[in-house]
Amino acid sequence: IPVDLPQGRPVSALWSPDVSGVVLLALRQGGAAGEFEFRPPGETLLKPGMVLVVMADRAGRDRLEDRIRQWKS
């Protein structure tokens, strides 16, 4: 998650019909030393610097990244 992303959006806000074929496996906060949270609940709030661990093909990853970029606008 970009460090300049506004806070307060839940994980569930990432998924919509335009972001299909992407599976969220885990989240990690606190950089490389942070702990993984596997299968995070949908109400988990996304925070700047958080790492998403997903399973997706290239097109799915691109759709997810586009969705996150839209939040910055």
Short mmCIF file of N, CA and C in Angstrom, two decimals:
data_model
loop_
_atom_site.label_atom_id
_atom_site.label_comp_id
_atom_site.label_asym_id
_atom_site.label_seq_id
_atom_site.Cartn_x
_atom_site.Cartn_y
_atom_site.Cartn_z
N ILE A 1 0.86 -1.17 0.00
CA ILE A 1 0.00 0.00 0.00
C ILE A 1 0.91 1.23 0.00
N PRO A 2 0.69 2.16 -0.93
CA PRO A 2 1.55 3.34 -0.98
C PRO A 2 1.54 4.12 0.32
N VAL A 3 2.66 4.70 0.68
CA VAL A 3 2.76 5.43 1.94
C VAL A 3 1.93 6.71 1.93
N ASP A 4 1.59 7.21 0.75
CA ASP A 4 0.78 8.43 0.68
C ASP A 4 -0.71 8.16 0.47
N LEU A 5 -1.12 6.91 0.65
CA LEU A 5 -2.54 6.56 0.52
C LEU A 5 -3.31 7.03 1.75
N PRO A 6 -4.46 7.67 1.55
CA PRO A 6 -5.27 8.05 2.72
C PRO A 6 -5.67 6.81 3.52
N GLN A 7 -5.67 6.93 4.83
CA GLN A 7 -6.01 5.81 5.70
C GLN A 7 -7.51 5.66 5.84
N GLY A 8 -7.91 4.52 6.38
CA GLY A 8 -9.29 4.33 6.77
C GLY A 8 -10.12 3.46 5.84
N ARG A 9 -9.53 2.91 4.78
CA ARG A 9 -10.30 2.03 3.90
C ARG A 9 -10.12 0.59 4.35
N PRO A 10 -11.23 -0.16 4.38
CA PRO A 10 -11.12 -1.56 4.76
C PRO A 10 -10.61 -2.42 3.60
N VAL A 11 -10.06 -3.56 3.93
CA VAL A 11 -9.59 -4.51 2.92
C VAL A 11 -10.71 -4.83 1.94
N SER A 12 -11.92 -4.96 2.43
CA SER A 12 -13.04 -5.33 1.57
C SER A 12 -13.28 -4.30 0.46
N ALA A 13 -12.83 -3.06 0.63
CA ALA A 13 -13.01 -2.03 -0.39
C ALA A 13 -12.16 -2.28 -1.63
N LEU A 14 -11.18 -3.17 -1.52
CA LEU A 14 -10.34 -3.49 -2.68
C LEU A 14 -11.08 -4.32 -3.71
N TRP A 15 -12.04 -5.11 -3.26
CA TRP A 15 -12.66 -6.06 -4.15
C TRP A 15 -13.99 -5.56 -4.67
N SER A 16 -14.13 -5.68 -5.99
CA SER A 16 -15.35 -5.32 -6.69
C SER A 16 -15.34 -6.12 -7.98
N PRO A 17 -16.40 -6.05 -8.76
CA PRO A 17 -16.40 -6.83 -10.01
C PRO A 17 -15.24 -6.52 -10.95
N ASP A 18 -14.70 -5.29 -10.88
CA ASP A 18 -13.58 -4.95 -11.77
C ASP A 18 -12.24 -5.47 -11.26
N VAL A 19 -12.20 -6.01 -10.05
CA VAL A 19 -10.98 -6.61 -9.51
C VAL A 19 -11.29 -8.08 -9.20
N SER A 20 -11.40 -8.86 -10.27
CA SER A 20 -11.69 -10.28 -10.10
C SER A 20 -10.43 -11.08 -10.35
N GLY A 21 -10.42 -12.31 -9.89
CA GLY A 21 -9.27 -13.17 -10.10
C GLY A 21 -8.09 -12.87 -9.22
N VAL A 22 -8.32 -12.16 -8.10
CA VAL A 22 -7.26 -11.84 -7.15
C VAL A 22 -7.66 -12.39 -5.79
N VAL A 23 -6.76 -13.14 -5.17
CA VAL A 23 -7.03 -13.72 -3.86
C VAL A 23 -6.05 -13.13 -2.85
N LEU A 24 -6.58 -12.53 -1.79
CA LEU A 24 -5.74 -11.99 -0.73
C LEU A 24 -5.37 -13.12 0.22
N LEU A 25 -4.08 -13.39 0.33
CA LEU A 25 -3.60 -14.46 1.20
C LEU A 25 -3.22 -13.94 2.58
N ALA A 26 -2.60 -12.76 2.63
CA ALA A 26 -2.12 -12.23 3.91
C ALA A 26 -1.82 -10.75 3.79
N LEU A 27 -1.65 -10.12 4.94
CA LEU A 27 -1.19 -8.74 5.07
C LEU A 27 0.04 -8.75 5.95
N ARG A 28 0.91 -7.77 5.73
CA ARG A 28 2.06 -7.62 6.61
C ARG A 28 2.23 -6.13 6.90
N GLN A 29 2.38 -5.81 8.17
CA GLN A 29 2.63 -4.44 8.58
C GLN A 29 4.02 -4.37 9.19
N GLY A 30 4.61 -3.20 9.10
CA GLY A 30 5.89 -3.00 9.77
C GLY A 30 7.10 -3.43 8.97
N GLY A 31 7.00 -3.46 7.64
CA GLY A 31 8.16 -3.78 6.82
C GLY A 31 8.56 -5.24 6.90
N ALA A 32 9.81 -5.51 6.55
CA ALA A 32 10.31 -6.88 6.48
C ALA A 32 10.27 -7.59 7.83
N ALA A 33 10.33 -6.84 8.91
CA ALA A 33 10.31 -7.46 10.25
C ALA A 33 8.89 -7.69 10.76
N GLY A 34 7.90 -7.20 10.03
CA GLY A 34 6.51 -7.32 10.48
C GLY A 34 5.99 -8.74 10.40
N GLU A 35 4.94 -8.98 11.16
CA GLU A 35 4.31 -10.30 11.16
C GLU A 35 3.22 -10.36 10.11
N PHE A 36 2.99 -11.56 9.59
CA PHE A 36 1.93 -11.78 8.62
C PHE A 36 0.61 -12.02 9.34
N GLU A 37 -0.45 -11.49 8.77
CA GLU A 37 -1.80 -11.81 9.22
C GLU A 37 -2.46 -12.54 8.06
N PHE A 38 -2.64 -13.85 8.21
CA PHE A 38 -3.21 -14.65 7.15
C PHE A 38 -4.72 -14.56 7.17
N ARG A 39 -5.31 -14.52 5.96
CA ARG A 39 -6.75 -14.43 5.78
C ARG A 39 -7.36 -13.33 6.64
N PRO A 40 -6.92 -12.10 6.45
CA PRO A 40 -7.43 -11.00 7.29
C PRO A 40 -8.91 -10.76 7.04
N PRO A 41 -9.65 -10.40 8.08
CA PRO A 41 -11.07 -10.11 7.90
C PRO A 41 -11.27 -8.87 7.03
N GLY A 42 -12.40 -8.79 6.36
CA GLY A 42 -12.71 -7.70 5.45
C GLY A 42 -12.71 -6.33 6.08
N GLU A 43 -12.97 -6.26 7.39
CA GLU A 43 -13.01 -4.96 8.06
C GLU A 43 -11.64 -4.45 8.49
N THR A 44 -10.58 -5.24 8.26
CA THR A 44 -9.23 -4.80 8.58
C THR A 44 -8.92 -3.53 7.78
N LEU A 45 -8.45 -2.50 8.45
CA LEU A 45 -8.15 -1.23 7.79
C LEU A 45 -6.78 -1.27 7.13
N LEU A 46 -6.74 -0.81 5.89
CA LEU A 46 -5.47 -0.71 5.17
C LEU A 46 -4.70 0.50 5.68
N LYS A 47 -3.40 0.33 5.81
CA LYS A 47 -2.55 1.41 6.33
C LYS A 47 -1.39 1.64 5.37
N PRO A 48 -0.93 2.88 5.26
CA PRO A 48 0.22 3.16 4.40
C PRO A 48 1.41 2.28 4.78
N GLY A 49 2.07 1.73 3.76
CA GLY A 49 3.23 0.89 3.99
C GLY A 49 2.91 -0.57 4.20
N MET A 50 1.64 -0.91 4.33
CA MET A 50 1.23 -2.30 4.51
C MET A 50 1.51 -3.08 3.23
N VAL A 51 1.89 -4.33 3.37
CA VAL A 51 2.16 -5.20 2.23
C VAL A 51 1.01 -6.17 2.07
N LEU A 52 0.48 -6.27 0.84
CA LEU A 52 -0.56 -7.25 0.53
C LEU A 52 0.11 -8.44 -0.13
N VAL A 53 -0.22 -9.63 0.33
CA VAL A 53 0.27 -10.85 -0.30
C VAL A 53 -0.92 -11.45 -1.03
N VAL A 54 -0.86 -11.44 -2.36
CA VAL A 54 -1.99 -11.89 -3.16
C VAL A 54 -1.57 -12.97 -4.13
N MET A 55 -2.56 -13.71 -4.60
CA MET A 55 -2.36 -14.67 -5.67
C MET A 55 -3.21 -14.16 -6.84
N ALA A 56 -2.55 -13.89 -7.96
CA ALA A 56 -3.25 -13.35 -9.12
C ALA A 56 -2.40 -13.54 -10.36
N ASP A 57 -3.06 -13.50 -11.50
CA ASP A 57 -2.29 -13.43 -12.74
C ASP A 57 -1.90 -11.98 -12.97
N ARG A 58 -1.14 -11.72 -13.99
CA ARG A 58 -0.64 -10.37 -14.24
C ARG A 58 -1.78 -9.37 -14.41
N ALA A 59 -2.81 -9.76 -15.13
CA ALA A 59 -3.95 -8.86 -15.36
C ALA A 59 -4.67 -8.55 -14.05
N GLY A 60 -4.83 -9.55 -13.19
CA GLY A 60 -5.47 -9.32 -11.90
C GLY A 60 -4.65 -8.39 -11.02
N ARG A 61 -3.36 -8.57 -11.04
CA ARG A 61 -2.47 -7.68 -10.26
C ARG A 61 -2.59 -6.25 -10.77
N ASP A 62 -2.60 -6.09 -12.09
CA ASP A 62 -2.74 -4.76 -12.67
C ASP A 62 -4.07 -4.11 -12.26
N ARG A 63 -5.16 -4.88 -12.27
CA ARG A 63 -6.47 -4.34 -11.86
C ARG A 63 -6.45 -3.90 -10.40
N LEU A 64 -5.81 -4.70 -9.55
CA LEU A 64 -5.73 -4.35 -8.13
C LEU A 64 -4.90 -3.08 -7.94
N GLU A 65 -3.76 -2.99 -8.61
CA GLU A 65 -2.93 -1.80 -8.50
C GLU A 65 -3.66 -0.56 -9.03
N ASP A 66 -4.42 -0.72 -10.11
CA ASP A 66 -5.21 0.40 -10.64
C ASP A 66 -6.24 0.87 -9.62
N ARG A 67 -6.87 -0.08 -8.97
CA ARG A 67 -7.88 0.26 -7.96
C ARG A 67 -7.25 1.09 -6.84
N ILE A 68 -6.10 0.67 -6.36
CA ILE A 68 -5.42 1.40 -5.29
C ILE A 68 -4.99 2.79 -5.76
N ARG A 69 -4.50 2.88 -6.99
CA ARG A 69 -4.10 4.19 -7.53
C ARG A 69 -5.29 5.14 -7.62
N GLN A 70 -6.48 4.62 -7.92
CA GLN A 70 -7.68 5.47 -7.99
C GLN A 70 -7.97 6.14 -6.66
N TRP A 71 -7.63 5.51 -5.57
CA TRP A 71 -7.89 6.08 -4.24
C TRP A 71 -7.04 7.31 -4.00
N LYS A 72 -5.91 7.41 -4.67
CA LYS A 72 -5.01 8.54 -4.45
C LYS A 72 -5.50 9.80 -5.17
N SER A 73 -6.41 9.62 -6.12
CA SER A 73 -6.90 10.76 -6.90
C SER A 73 -7.92 11.57 -6.14
#
